Amino acid sequence: MSDKTVMVSVKGLTKRYGKVRALDGLTFTLGAGEIVALLGPNGAGKTTTFKCLLGVTGFDGSVEVNGVSAAKRGKEVRRQIGYLPQTPAFDSGDTCEEVLQFLADVKGSDPVRAGELLQQVHLTEQRGVEAGRLSGGMRQRLALAAALLSDPPLLLLDEPTANLDAENRREFLDLIVELRNEGRTVILSTHFVDRLGEIADRVIVLQQGRLALDATMEELRRAKQPGRWYTVNVNGTEPDVLLDALKGIGIGAERVTPVKTHFEDMLAAALAAGSQEEEEPK
Amino acid sequence: MNAVAAIMKKEVRDAVSSRWLVLYGAAFALLALGLSYLGQRNLGSVGFENFSRTTASILNLCLMLAPLIALSLGAGSVAGERDRGNLTYLLSQPLNRWELLVGKYAGLVTAISVATIAGFGLAGLAIASFAHSLDVTTYVLLLVLVIALVAVMTGLGVVASVVSANRVQALGIAMLVWFFAVLFFDLVLIGMVSSTSLGGAGLLAAVMLNPVEIVRILAIIHLEPDLQVLGPFGSYVLETLGTTGATAILSAALAAWVAVPLAAGIWLFHSRDD
């Protein structure tokens, strides 16, 4: 983090809805250009975190985007953020061009950029199609184009692939990889973790409004459950040869199974390790 | 283009393409024409009346129809976006809450005013083609008053929209306001006059509590300058304030009815956690 400009700084973020604490003392910092996966079950506080970052809801604590306070200068903060909601609700009678034209007017963006963005999200042929007639995947891509209208340095993507089938999800994640290459900071809230290892630099996990895990992908890859199992890179050694070798040096291994490391395994291991550390008596 | 202008432009576009506004304009034109035609028929000769008598005839029509459409569309403004799940998305754009609200309000008032002018204009053109005498000034004055009433009632509708959880609730509140202001308030006034010693000043103060009554009296002042139709209350107003004074006070009250609900709506919208 030290070699990167701080793009997002969250300190002691707490959000209450009546007596319920939707967010409870959340603290993290994101550097410019980082792609961060924000994970957690429903109700963990992911969307509420986005609302606080956007400065559209009141909260306790401090939230700054690019050094600007979201609580005090919300409009200025929102100028630096492209937000993609889980279910973009465009007026169904407006064409893709009209949707982008309206949002460009609101953002004060160059309307010419709308055409370029339609091309970037592969919707040029649908420019005259009403938003209500677009498929779910196309609507998400239109929302991504809308989020990019003001060329924001920070993108908040709230469950962008939640309602998409596998093909559309793959296409959408390809677009996010493109954004990564453009050097934007992206916070991606999602339930689907299948390609996160490829896309994200870092993972933040929320549980009941609290920070359960904040780790880089490298830290996740190193995470393990001590004393239960190990993944060993043996540079192509055959399983049977390895098993014989282990027995030969007195290690009572029963079986050696080749595995491919999945992001889910790494995440589960990191979370389990974290919870074990918390339970240890001090 | 700034955010207010962008929201206003979108609101006008959406409202103009709404069937309700087209129906409202058409109904206004047809009813104004019908009232003029039937009014002359009741006098024994079938045909169109001149502007002066027509404006008097359609005054009550204006006072019922314009608040109804303004309150309804105002009630749908913010609550409709909330229902569609679009409000948070709009608020996530680089604009302040007051800009969203003022843009929506200004767009609705513009759209309803255009529909009113179109309805009035069509009726006016038809009447002018057939009537023997013209009183365009009075007709235009009534149009201005109706647009002022639209501005007030749209603001009240927007307030209902801001404080409601959904569009149905907002429409319910808007219809209660319409019922009270258009139908029930007169009965309350009659009851107060007969049961209390309200007096001319008290009655004038009570009238200012209802923008529909303010517009009615402003229209009557200019349609019937001697205010005979208002009886002793009219005499009191003319003696104590004069036509100019009464017009000034009532116009100021109407302006307050535009400004206060809009300011309240903005304050309430800022205090909400949408």
mmCIF file of N, CA, C and O in Angstrom, chain A residues 230-232 234 236-240 242 255-262:
data_model
loop_
_atom_site.group_PDB
_atom_site.id
_atom_site.type_symbol
_atom_site.label_atom_id
_atom_site.label_comp_id
_atom_site.label_asym_id
_atom_site.label_seq_id
_atom_site.Cartn_x
_atom_site.Cartn_y
_atom_site.Cartn_z
ATOM 1 N N TYR A 230 -1.945 -30.397 3.760
ATOM 2 C CA TYR A 230 -0.966 -29.530 3.127
ATOM 3 C C TYR A 230 -1.083 -29.676 1.611
ATOM 4 O O TYR A 230 -1.374 -30.754 1.103
ATOM 5 N N THR A 231 -0.868 -28.624 0.938
ATOM 6 C CA THR A 231 -0.738 -28.701 -0.508
ATOM 7 C C THR A 231 0.733 -28.466 -0.831
ATOM 8 O O THR A 231 1.294 -27.438 -0.459
ATOM 9 N N VAL A 232 1.343 -29.448 -1.472
ATOM 10 C CA VAL A 232 2.780 -29.357 -1.731
ATOM 11 C C VAL A 232 3.018 -29.352 -3.235
ATOM 12 O O VAL A 232 2.508 -30.210 -3.959
ATOM 13 N N VAL A 234 5.174 -30.339 -5.968
ATOM 14 C CA VAL A 234 6.279 -31.300 -6.096
ATOM 15 C C VAL A 234 6.832 -31.325 -7.507
ATOM 16 O O VAL A 234 7.472 -32.293 -7.914
ATOM 17 N N GLY A 236 5.766 -31.863 -10.490
ATOM 18 C CA GLY A 236 5.460 -32.930 -11.441
ATOM 19 C C GLY A 236 5.734 -34.342 -10.950
ATOM 20 O O GLY A 236 5.514 -35.306 -11.681
ATOM 21 N N THR A 237 6.190 -34.498 -9.732
ATOM 22 C CA THR A 237 6.426 -35.853 -9.207
ATOM 23 C C THR A 237 5.099 -36.621 -9.157
ATOM 24 O O THR A 237 4.085 -36.087 -8.709
ATOM 25 N N GLU A 238 5.107 -37.878 -9.609
ATOM 26 C CA GLU A 238 3.880 -38.676 -9.648
ATOM 27 C C GLU A 238 3.400 -38.972 -8.219
ATOM 28 O O GLU A 238 4.228 -39.178 -7.314
ATOM 29 N N PRO A 239 2.088 -39.051 -7.988
ATOM 30 C CA PRO A 239 1.541 -39.275 -6.639
ATOM 31 C C PRO A 239 2.081 -40.543 -5.977
ATOM 32 O O PRO A 239 2.425 -40.529 -4.801
ATOM 33 N N ASP A 240 2.155 -41.649 -6.754
ATOM 34 C CA ASP A 240 2.618 -42.914 -6.159
ATOM 35 C C ASP A 240 4.071 -42.812 -5.690
ATOM 36 O O ASP A 240 4.440 -43.323 -4.635
ATOM 37 N N LEU A 242 5.582 -40.092 -4.777
ATOM 38 C CA LEU A 242 5.626 -39.224 -3.591
ATOM 39 C C LEU A 242 5.179 -39.989 -2.350
ATOM 40 O O LEU A 242 5.777 -39.881 -1.270
ATOM 41 N N ARG A 255 -2.589 -41.371 1.489
ATOM 42 C CA ARG A 255 -2.937 -41.171 0.087
ATOM 43 C C ARG A 255 -2.340 -39.836 -0.377
ATOM 44 O O ARG A 255 -2.301 -38.875 0.386
ATOM 45 N N VAL A 256 -1.929 -39.792 -1.589
ATOM 46 C CA VAL A 256 -1.490 -38.519 -2.188
ATOM 47 C C VAL A 256 -2.371 -38.265 -3.401
ATOM 48 O O VAL A 256 -2.453 -39.095 -4.303
ATOM 49 N N THR A 257 -3.094 -37.140 -3.373
ATOM 50 C CA THR A 257 -4.042 -36.827 -4.457
ATOM 51 C C THR A 257 -3.642 -35.521 -5.118
ATOM 52 O O THR A 257 -3.470 -34.518 -4.421
ATOM 53 N N PRO A 258 -3.464 -35.532 -6.420
ATOM 54 C CA PRO A 258 -3.159 -34.255 -7.075
ATOM 55 C C PRO A 258 -4.375 -33.324 -7.017
ATOM 56 O O PRO A 258 -5.511 -33.753 -7.211
ATOM 57 N N VAL A 259 -4.154 -32.072 -6.683
ATOM 58 C CA VAL A 259 -5.282 -31.106 -6.610
ATOM 59 C C VAL A 259 -4.911 -29.845 -7.374
ATOM 60 O O VAL A 259 -3.743 -29.494 -7.516
ATOM 61 N N LYS A 260 -5.968 -29.169 -7.853
ATOM 62 C CA LYS A 260 -5.800 -27.852 -8.438
ATOM 63 C C LYS A 260 -6.283 -26.860 -7.378
ATOM 64 O O LYS A 260 -7.350 -27.048 -6.796
ATOM 65 N N THR A 261 -5.487 -25.862 -7.079
ATOM 66 C CA THR A 261 -5.868 -24.929 -6.028
ATOM 67 C C THR A 261 -6.975 -24.013 -6.528
ATOM 68 O O THR A 261 -6.823 -23.317 -7.528
ATOM 69 N N HIS A 262 -8.114 -24.038 -5.864
ATOM 70 C CA HIS A 262 -9.235 -23.176 -6.218
ATOM 71 C C HIS A 262 -9.284 -21.979 -5.267
ATOM 72 O O HIS A 262 -8.885 -22.087 -4.110
#
